[in-house]
């Protein structure tokens, strides 16, 4: 749904509504470190977000409640807002931000919600920081977790063993001795469907039902190795916090960023060389979506559709 347009506030805040099996209003807030704020500044934003609501963002506030070493003035303001509106803090004490200058970790990113919403949510911090100084935060709605972890498998048409597929269907059809009549047409159809499905399962096969990251055309072995190296150096630094290990991590992350950027550029250049005035605009947009890691629409394929390979 369209984003909310907040009134009477200068805070950096944006919100939208997400509708799945249920409805959530999600607001993201950023509070710069040197910005002077009051309880009323945040209250103005909260009161414009209808329930059920989830408020997330970088609040740049310290409070022992969410895992900080000490509590500052802004941390007390956020705490009073949580109490005033009877909100739930989803943070569990895990640190969310890495300071590359000092090598220390802190908790500046908060996730807050209504009490009736909080009972259905799970909050978790992903260990690696990837290209940011902030660790990604994963909020999962419990009753949708299993459903969202699955997707509809599809047939691996490009990797099928079509000669074996055709041979098995022909052999099995020859063993079916039915005289076609109006009385047994359903029985014949069931047998024919079963034969095609069994052959497809053995020689065409399906993709996994588990969700995988949407593949991007620019990702290659070099990107994979660079990211793994960056993660390794980050994890090693967390166990052995020395200046030398911090420098090694920064170098590994900088190299990973460089390799990914270079790979994206080269992939796009190769694609643009193939574009001409006859290239469908849908092909161009599909490529752009894939580069951005977005799914493209895939039409379902049934065993009946596979029968065209028989001819």
mmCIF file of C-alpha atoms in Angstrom:
data_model
loop_
_atom_site.group_PDB
_atom_site.id
_atom_site.type_symbol
_atom_site.label_atom_id
_atom_site.label_comp_id
_atom_site.label_asym_id
_atom_site.label_seq_id
_atom_site.Cartn_x
_atom_site.Cartn_y
_atom_site.Cartn_z
ATOM 1 C CA UNK A 1 0.000 0.000 0.000
ATOM 2 C CA UNK A 2 1.140 3.651 -0.432
ATOM 3 C CA UNK A 3 3.506 5.077 2.135
ATOM 4 C CA UNK A 4 2.195 7.209 4.950
ATOM 5 C CA UNK A 5 2.884 10.925 4.784
ATOM 6 C CA UNK A 6 3.494 12.121 8.318
ATOM 7 C CA UNK A 7 2.283 15.541 9.398
ATOM 8 C CA UNK A 8 3.647 17.999 11.962
ATOM 9 C CA UNK A 9 7.041 16.353 12.276
ATOM 10 C CA UNK A 10 10.574 16.882 11.007
ATOM 11 C CA UNK A 11 11.772 13.405 11.951
ATOM 12 C CA UNK A 12 13.139 11.105 9.250
ATOM 13 C CA UNK A 13 10.307 8.583 9.247
ATOM 14 C CA UNK A 14 8.549 6.520 6.597
ATOM 15 C CA UNK A 15 5.782 3.942 6.980
ATOM 16 C CA UNK A 16 3.776 1.537 4.886
ATOM 17 C CA UNK A 17 1.178 -1.204 5.261
ATOM 18 C CA UNK A 18 2.028 -4.843 4.571
ATOM 19 C CA UNK A 19 -0.824 -7.292 4.013
ATOM 20 C CA UNK A 20 -0.261 -11.067 4.038
ATOM 21 C CA UNK A 21 -2.622 -13.306 5.970
ATOM 22 C CA UNK A 22 -2.848 -10.360 8.341
ATOM 23 C CA UNK A 23 -2.134 -6.644 8.235
ATOM 24 C CA UNK A 24 0.806 -4.718 9.695
ATOM 25 C CA UNK A 25 1.683 -1.044 9.661
ATOM 26 C CA UNK A 26 5.471 -0.754 9.677
ATOM 27 C CA UNK A 27 7.331 2.483 10.390
ATOM 28 C CA UNK A 28 11.066 3.062 9.976
ATOM 29 C CA UNK A 29 12.642 5.923 11.936
ATOM 30 C CA UNK A 30 16.159 7.355 11.835
ATOM 31 C CA UNK A 31 17.308 9.694 14.594
ATOM 32 C CA UNK A 32 20.690 11.332 13.833
ATOM 33 C CA UNK A 33 23.085 11.335 16.824
ATOM 34 C CA UNK A 34 23.174 15.126 17.229
ATOM 35 C CA UNK A 35 19.448 15.769 16.794
ATOM 36 C CA UNK A 36 17.672 17.208 19.828
ATOM 37 C CA UNK A 37 14.394 15.370 20.348
ATOM 38 C CA UNK A 38 11.674 15.219 22.977
ATOM 39 C CA UNK A 39 9.010 12.700 23.948
ATOM 40 C CA UNK A 40 6.495 14.687 21.939
ATOM 41 C CA UNK A 41 8.517 14.471 18.705
ATOM 42 C CA UNK A 42 8.287 10.686 18.654
ATOM 43 C CA UNK A 43 4.736 10.645 20.020
ATOM 44 C CA UNK A 44 3.518 12.718 17.051
ATOM 45 C CA UNK A 45 4.758 10.026 14.669
ATOM 46 C CA UNK A 46 3.460 7.074 16.712
ATOM 47 C CA UNK A 47 -0.030 8.512 17.012
ATOM 48 C CA UNK A 48 -0.302 8.668 13.220
ATOM 49 C CA UNK A 49 0.381 4.929 12.811
ATOM 50 C CA UNK A 50 -2.701 2.752 13.344
ATOM 51 C CA UNK A 51 -2.423 -0.584 15.118
ATOM 52 C CA UNK A 52 -1.168 -3.229 14.630
ATOM 53 C CA UNK A 53 2.158 -1.479 14.207
ATOM 54 C CA UNK A 54 5.856 -2.273 14.201
ATOM 55 C CA UNK A 55 8.374 0.538 14.664
ATOM 56 C CA UNK A 56 11.948 -0.153 13.637
ATOM 57 C CA UNK A 57 15.011 1.950 13.020
ATOM 58 C CA UNK A 58 18.349 3.388 14.074
ATOM 59 C CA UNK A 59 17.466 5.431 17.158
ATOM 60 C CA UNK A 60 21.060 6.196 18.215
ATOM 61 C CA UNK A 61 19.959 5.732 21.811
ATOM 62 C CA UNK A 62 21.656 3.835 24.644
ATOM 63 C CA UNK A 63 19.778 2.060 27.401
ATOM 64 C CA UNK A 64 20.634 -0.942 29.543
ATOM 65 C CA UNK A 65 17.156 -2.317 28.791
ATOM 66 C CA UNK A 66 18.183 -3.244 25.242
ATOM 67 C CA UNK A 67 21.757 -4.246 25.995
ATOM 68 C CA UNK A 68 23.746 -1.005 26.175
ATOM 69 C CA UNK A 69 26.509 -0.595 28.733
ATOM 70 C CA UNK A 70 24.927 2.637 30.024
ATOM 71 C CA UNK A 71 21.787 4.745 29.609
ATOM 72 C CA UNK A 72 21.839 8.210 28.025
ATOM 73 C CA UNK A 73 19.200 10.957 27.822
ATOM 74 C CA UNK A 74 17.803 9.755 24.501
ATOM 75 C CA UNK A 75 17.632 6.198 25.814
ATOM 76 C CA UNK A 76 15.462 7.405 28.687
ATOM 77 C CA UNK A 77 13.190 9.233 26.217
ATOM 78 C CA UNK A 78 12.678 6.067 24.160
ATOM 79 C CA UNK A 79 12.065 4.084 27.342
ATOM 80 C CA UNK A 80 9.399 6.559 28.498
ATOM 81 C CA UNK A 81 7.690 6.359 25.064
ATOM 82 C CA UNK A 82 7.585 2.557 25.305
ATOM 83 C CA UNK A 83 5.985 2.807 28.760
ATOM 84 C CA UNK A 84 3.601 5.597 27.782
ATOM 85 C CA UNK A 85 2.111 3.688 24.840
ATOM 86 C CA UNK A 86 2.402 0.231 26.428
ATOM 87 C CA UNK A 87 4.665 -1.030 23.629
ATOM 88 C CA UNK A 88 6.803 -4.168 23.450
ATOM 89 C CA UNK A 89 10.544 -4.052 22.823
ATOM 90 C CA UNK A 90 11.522 -6.992 20.585
ATOM 91 C CA UNK A 91 15.294 -6.620 21.105
ATOM 92 C CA UNK A 92 16.760 -9.476 23.142
ATOM 93 C CA UNK A 93 20.121 -7.927 24.051
ATOM 94 C CA UNK A 94 22.025 -8.925 20.892
ATOM 95 C CA UNK A 95 24.173 -6.098 19.574
ATOM 96 C CA UNK A 96 23.206 -4.679 16.210
ATOM 97 C CA UNK A 97 25.946 -2.263 15.131
ATOM 98 C CA UNK A 98 29.683 -2.577 14.530
ATOM 99 C CA UNK A 99 31.913 0.509 14.926
ATOM 100 C CA UNK A 100 34.774 0.038 12.467
ATOM 101 C CA UNK A 101 36.810 2.839 14.083
ATOM 102 C CA UNK A 102 36.815 1.480 17.633
ATOM 103 C CA UNK A 103 36.085 -2.161 16.817
ATOM 104 C CA UNK A 104 33.272 -2.202 19.396
ATOM 105 C CA UNK A 105 29.682 -3.412 19.117
ATOM 106 C CA UNK A 106 26.570 -1.594 20.320
ATOM 107 C CA UNK A 107 22.783 -1.731 20.169
ATOM 108 C CA UNK A 108 21.340 1.281 18.340
ATOM 109 C CA UNK A 109 18.748 -0.445 16.154
ATOM 110 C CA UNK A 110 15.471 -1.029 17.946
ATOM 111 C CA UNK A 111 12.323 -2.956 17.046
ATOM 112 C CA UNK A 112 9.148 -1.986 18.883
ATOM 113 C CA UNK A 113 5.555 -3.156 18.458
ATOM 114 C CA UNK A 114 2.104 -3.324 20.027
ATOM 115 C CA UNK A 115 1.736 -5.984 22.761
ATOM 116 C CA UNK A 116 -0.878 -7.974 20.789
ATOM 117 C CA UNK A 117 1.496 -8.038 17.806
ATOM 118 C CA UNK A 118 4.593 -9.003 19.774
ATOM 119 C CA UNK A 119 3.212 -12.400 20.780
ATOM 120 C CA UNK A 120 3.262 -13.463 17.093
ATOM 121 C CA UNK A 121 6.741 -12.200 16.228
ATOM 122 C CA UNK A 122 10.236 -13.640 16.522
ATOM 123 C CA UNK A 123 13.206 -11.260 16.537
ATOM 124 C CA UNK A 124 16.699 -12.250 15.476
ATOM 125 C CA UNK A 125 19.984 -10.614 14.445
ATOM 126 C CA UNK A 126 21.881 -12.053 11.477
ATOM 127 C CA UNK A 127 25.557 -12.367 12.527
ATOM 128 C CA UNK A 128 27.297 -10.880 9.471
ATOM 129 C CA UNK A 129 27.144 -7.145 8.664
ATOM 130 C CA UNK A 130 27.544 -7.572 4.883
ATOM 131 C CA UNK A 131 28.065 -4.120 3.308
ATOM 132 C CA UNK A 132 26.819 -2.062 6.249
ATOM 133 C CA UNK A 133 27.920 -1.281 9.790
ATOM 134 C CA UNK A 134 24.543 -2.553 10.984
ATOM 135 C CA UNK A 135 23.676 -6.213 11.319
ATOM 136 C CA UNK A 136 20.489 -7.201 9.457
ATOM 137 C CA UNK A 137 17.509 -7.778 11.736
ATOM 138 C CA UNK A 138 15.040 -10.534 10.891
ATOM 139 C CA UNK A 139 11.487 -10.323 12.225
ATOM 140 C CA UNK A 140 9.373 -13.411 11.539
ATOM 141 C CA UNK A 141 5.646 -13.824 12.000
ATOM 142 C CA UNK A 142 5.421 -17.234 13.665
ATOM 143 C CA UNK A 143 2.285 -18.625 12.064
ATOM 144 C CA UNK A 144 3.614 -17.823 8.562
ATOM 145 C CA UNK A 145 7.190 -18.991 9.019
ATOM 146 C CA UNK A 146 6.668 -22.491 7.693
ATOM 147 C CA UNK A 147 4.455 -21.377 4.827
ATOM 148 C CA UNK A 148 6.918 -18.710 3.728
ATOM 149 C CA UNK A 149 9.805 -21.171 3.773
ATOM 150 C CA UNK A 150 8.251 -23.149 0.922
ATOM 151 C CA UNK A 151 7.442 -22.410 -2.671
ATOM 152 C CA UNK A 152 6.012 -24.393 -5.541
ATOM 153 C CA UNK A 153 8.620 -26.666 -7.146
ATOM 154 C CA UNK A 154 8.887 -26.566 -10.934
ATOM 155 C CA UNK A 155 10.077 -29.052 -13.524
ATOM 156 C CA UNK A 156 13.750 -28.898 -14.579
ATOM 157 C CA UNK A 157 12.949 -28.848 -18.289
ATOM 158 C CA UNK A 158 16.403 -27.662 -19.382
ATOM 159 C CA UNK A 159 18.151 -30.538 -17.569
ATOM 160 C CA UNK A 160 15.722 -33.327 -18.413
ATOM 161 C CA UNK A 161 16.750 -36.618 -20.008
ATOM 162 C CA UNK A 162 14.206 -36.475 -22.825
ATOM 163 C CA UNK A 163 15.197 -39.718 -24.624
ATOM 164 C CA UNK A 164 14.728 -41.723 -21.417
ATOM 165 C CA UNK A 165 11.518 -39.809 -20.672
ATOM 166 C CA UNK A 166 10.079 -40.661 -24.106
ATOM 167 C CA UNK A 167 11.263 -44.257 -23.983
ATOM 168 C CA UNK A 168 9.665 -44.954 -20.608
ATOM 169 C CA UNK A 169 6.319 -43.440 -21.617
ATOM 170 C CA UNK A 170 6.204 -45.398 -24.881
ATOM 171 C CA UNK A 171 7.064 -48.673 -23.139
ATOM 172 C CA UNK A 172 4.458 -48.225 -20.434
ATOM 173 C CA UNK A 173 1.735 -47.107 -22.828
ATOM 174 C CA UNK A 174 2.249 -50.271 -24.830
ATOM 175 C CA UNK A 175 1.538 -52.335 -21.720
ATOM 176 C CA UNK A 176 -1.836 -50.679 -21.148
ATOM 177 C CA UNK A 177 -4.526 -52.699 -22.874
ATOM 178 C CA UNK A 178 -7.649 -50.583 -22.808
ATOM 179 C CA UNK A 179 -10.329 -50.427 -25.428
ATOM 180 C CA UNK A 180 -11.495 -46.835 -25.571
ATOM 181 C CA UNK A 181 -15.160 -46.386 -24.771
ATOM 182 C CA UNK A 182 -17.360 -43.917 -22.973
ATOM 183 C CA UNK A 183 -17.424 -46.231 -19.960
ATOM 184 C CA UNK A 184 -13.693 -46.437 -19.307
ATOM 185 C CA UNK A 185 -12.446 -43.056 -20.561
ATOM 186 C CA UNK A 186 -11.719 -41.817 -17.018
ATOM 187 C CA UNK A 187 -9.736 -44.960 -16.201
ATOM 188 C CA UNK A 188 -7.638 -44.549 -19.359
ATOM 189 C CA UNK A 189 -7.016 -40.883 -18.558
ATOM 190 C CA UNK A 190 -5.869 -41.765 -15.032
ATOM 191 C CA UNK A 191 -3.442 -44.377 -16.342
ATOM 192 C CA UNK A 192 -2.049 -42.020 -18.965
ATOM 193 C CA UNK A 193 -1.592 -39.243 -16.397
ATOM 194 C CA UNK A 194 0.141 -41.618 -13.977
ATOM 195 C CA UNK A 195 2.553 -42.819 -16.685
ATOM 196 C CA UNK A 196 3.539 -39.251 -17.626
ATOM 197 C CA UNK A 197 3.973 -38.183 -14.000
ATOM 198 C CA UNK A 198 6.124 -41.202 -13.116
ATOM 199 C CA UNK A 199 8.353 -40.645 -16.135
ATOM 200 C CA UNK A 200 8.659 -36.930 -15.360
ATOM 201 C CA UNK A 201 9.628 -37.566 -11.736
ATOM 202 C CA UNK A 202 12.396 -39.964 -12.829
ATOM 203 C CA UNK A 203 13.794 -38.189 -15.892
ATOM 204 C CA UNK A 204 12.750 -34.518 -15.652
ATOM 205 C CA UNK A 205 12.711 -34.000 -11.878
ATOM 206 C CA UNK A 206 11.724 -30.907 -9.911
ATOM 207 C CA UNK A 207 13.463 -28.071 -8.134
ATOM 208 C CA UNK A 208 13.618 -28.062 -4.350
ATOM 209 C CA UNK A 209 10.631 -26.815 -2.357
ATOM 210 C CA UNK A 210 12.932 -24.857 -0.063
ATOM 211 C CA UNK A 211 13.320 -21.128 -0.599
ATOM 212 C CA UNK A 212 16.657 -20.123 -2.062
ATOM 213 C CA UNK A 213 17.992 -16.635 -2.579
ATOM 214 C CA UNK A 214 16.910 -15.248 -5.931
ATOM 215 C CA UNK A 215 19.907 -15.862 -8.219
ATOM 216 C CA UNK A 216 21.519 -12.778 -9.726
ATOM 217 C CA UNK A 217 23.307 -13.007 -13.088
ATOM 218 C CA UNK A 218 26.410 -11.172 -11.885
ATOM 219 C CA UNK A 219 27.213 -13.503 -8.970
ATOM 220 C CA UNK A 220 30.196 -15.747 -9.621
ATOM 221 C CA UNK A 221 32.822 -17.812 -7.816
ATOM 222 C CA UNK A 222 34.985 -14.748 -7.233
ATOM 223 C CA UNK A 223 32.104 -12.946 -5.483
ATOM 224 C CA UNK A 224 31.394 -16.034 -3.424
ATOM 225 C CA UNK A 225 34.995 -16.377 -2.302
ATOM 226 C CA UNK A 226 35.346 -12.658 -1.472
ATOM 227 C CA UNK A 227 32.198 -12.624 0.671
ATOM 228 C CA UNK A 228 33.243 -15.812 2.472
ATOM 229 C CA UNK A 229 36.629 -14.257 3.181
ATOM 230 C CA UNK A 230 35.006 -11.100 4.553
ATOM 231 C CA UNK A 231 32.731 -13.153 6.839
ATOM 232 C CA UNK A 232 35.674 -15.231 8.013
ATOM 233 C CA UNK A 233 37.727 -12.147 8.920
ATOM 234 C CA UNK A 234 34.764 -10.577 10.728
ATOM 235 C CA UNK A 235 34.115 -13.698 12.790
ATOM 236 C CA UNK A 236 37.828 -14.024 13.569
ATOM 237 C CA UNK A 237 37.941 -10.412 14.752
ATOM 238 C CA UNK A 238 34.962 -11.004 17.065
ATOM 239 C CA UNK A 239 36.918 -13.804 18.748
ATOM 240 C CA UNK A 240 40.295 -11.997 18.760
ATOM 241 C CA UNK A 241 39.774 -8.242 18.994
ATOM 242 C CA UNK A 242 43.118 -6.801 17.967
ATOM 243 C CA UNK A 243 43.955 -3.814 15.798
ATOM 244 C CA UNK A 244 45.632 -6.055 13.235
ATOM 245 C CA UNK A 245 42.550 -8.284 12.891
ATOM 246 C CA UNK A 246 40.317 -5.225 12.543
ATOM 247 C CA UNK A 247 42.485 -3.980 9.666
ATOM 248 C CA UNK A 248 42.383 -7.401 8.007
ATOM 249 C CA UNK A 249 38.591 -7.417 8.217
ATOM 250 C CA UNK A 250 38.333 -3.914 6.703
ATOM 251 C CA UNK A 251 40.579 -4.948 3.818
ATOM 252 C CA UNK A 252 38.565 -8.124 3.188
ATOM 253 C CA UNK A 253 35.273 -6.232 3.228
ATOM 254 C CA UNK A 254 36.612 -3.508 0.920
ATOM 255 C CA UNK A 255 37.790 -6.155 -1.541
ATOM 256 C CA UNK A 256 34.417 -7.924 -1.434
ATOM 257 C CA UNK A 257 32.644 -4.637 -2.195
ATOM 258 C CA UNK A 258 35.031 -3.943 -5.087
ATOM 259 C CA UNK A 259 34.597 -7.421 -6.611
ATOM 260 C CA UNK A 260 30.787 -7.284 -6.362
ATOM 261 C CA UNK A 261 30.668 -3.815 -7.920
ATOM 262 C CA UNK A 262 33.004 -4.916 -10.737
ATOM 263 C CA UNK A 263 30.993 -8.068 -11.377
ATOM 264 C CA UNK A 264 27.723 -6.111 -11.584
ATOM 265 C CA UNK A 265 29.271 -3.691 -14.073
ATOM 266 C CA UNK A 266 30.726 -6.425 -16.286
ATOM 267 C CA UNK A 267 27.446 -8.360 -16.297
ATOM 268 C CA UNK A 268 25.491 -5.293 -17.352
ATOM 269 C CA UNK A 269 28.032 -4.415 -20.067
ATOM 270 C CA UNK A 270 27.792 -7.926 -21.539
ATOM 271 C CA UNK A 271 24.009 -7.693 -21.607
ATOM 272 C CA UNK A 272 23.924 -4.234 -23.215
ATOM 273 C CA UNK A 273 26.164 -5.476 -26.035
ATOM 274 C CA UNK A 274 23.399 -7.942 -26.964
ATOM 275 C CA UNK A 275 20.607 -5.327 -26.992
ATOM 276 C CA UNK A 276 19.390 -3.946 -30.314
ATOM 277 C CA UNK A 277 16.241 -2.369 -31.717
ATOM 278 C CA UNK A 278 14.577 -5.800 -31.915
ATOM 279 C CA UNK A 279 15.128 -6.674 -28.246
ATOM 280 C CA UNK A 280 11.734 -6.850 -26.447
ATOM 281 C CA UNK A 281 11.416 -4.308 -23.642
ATOM 282 C CA UNK A 282 10.202 -7.127 -21.387
ATOM 283 C CA UNK A 283 13.599 -8.837 -21.780
ATOM 284 C CA UNK A 284 15.385 -5.666 -20.668
ATOM 285 C CA UNK A 285 13.183 -5.227 -17.603
ATOM 286 C CA UNK A 286 13.512 -8.889 -16.698
ATOM 287 C CA UNK A 287 17.299 -8.521 -16.777
ATOM 288 C CA UNK A 288 17.128 -5.409 -14.588
ATOM 289 C CA UNK A 289 14.972 -7.257 -12.064
ATOM 290 C CA UNK A 290 17.399 -10.173 -11.985
ATOM 291 C CA UNK A 291 20.375 -7.855 -11.457
ATOM 292 C CA UNK A 292 18.522 -6.348 -8.500
ATOM 293 C CA UNK A 293 17.844 -9.829 -7.102
ATOM 294 C CA UNK A 294 14.095 -9.702 -7.702
ATOM 295 C CA UNK A 295 12.078 -12.704 -8.806
ATOM 296 C CA UNK A 296 10.725 -12.851 -12.315
ATOM 297 C CA UNK A 297 7.401 -14.453 -13.066
ATOM 298 C CA UNK A 298 7.660 -18.148 -13.934
ATOM 299 C CA UNK A 299 4.733 -19.931 -15.546
ATOM 300 C CA UNK A 300 3.834 -23.285 -14.043
ATOM 301 C CA UNK A 301 4.540 -26.390 -16.082
ATOM 302 C CA UNK A 302 2.485 -29.547 -15.720
ATOM 303 C CA UNK A 303 3.308 -33.072 -16.890
ATOM 304 C CA UNK A 304 0.794 -32.564 -19.717
ATOM 305 C CA UNK A 305 2.873 -29.699 -21.045
ATOM 306 C CA UNK A 306 5.924 -31.928 -21.075
ATOM 307 C CA UNK A 307 4.313 -34.212 -23.633
ATOM 308 C CA UNK A 308 5.286 -31.829 -26.455
ATOM 309 C CA UNK A 309 8.840 -33.188 -26.102
ATOM 310 C CA UNK A 310 7.546 -36.567 -27.265
ATOM 311 C CA UNK A 311 7.197 -35.386 -30.851
#
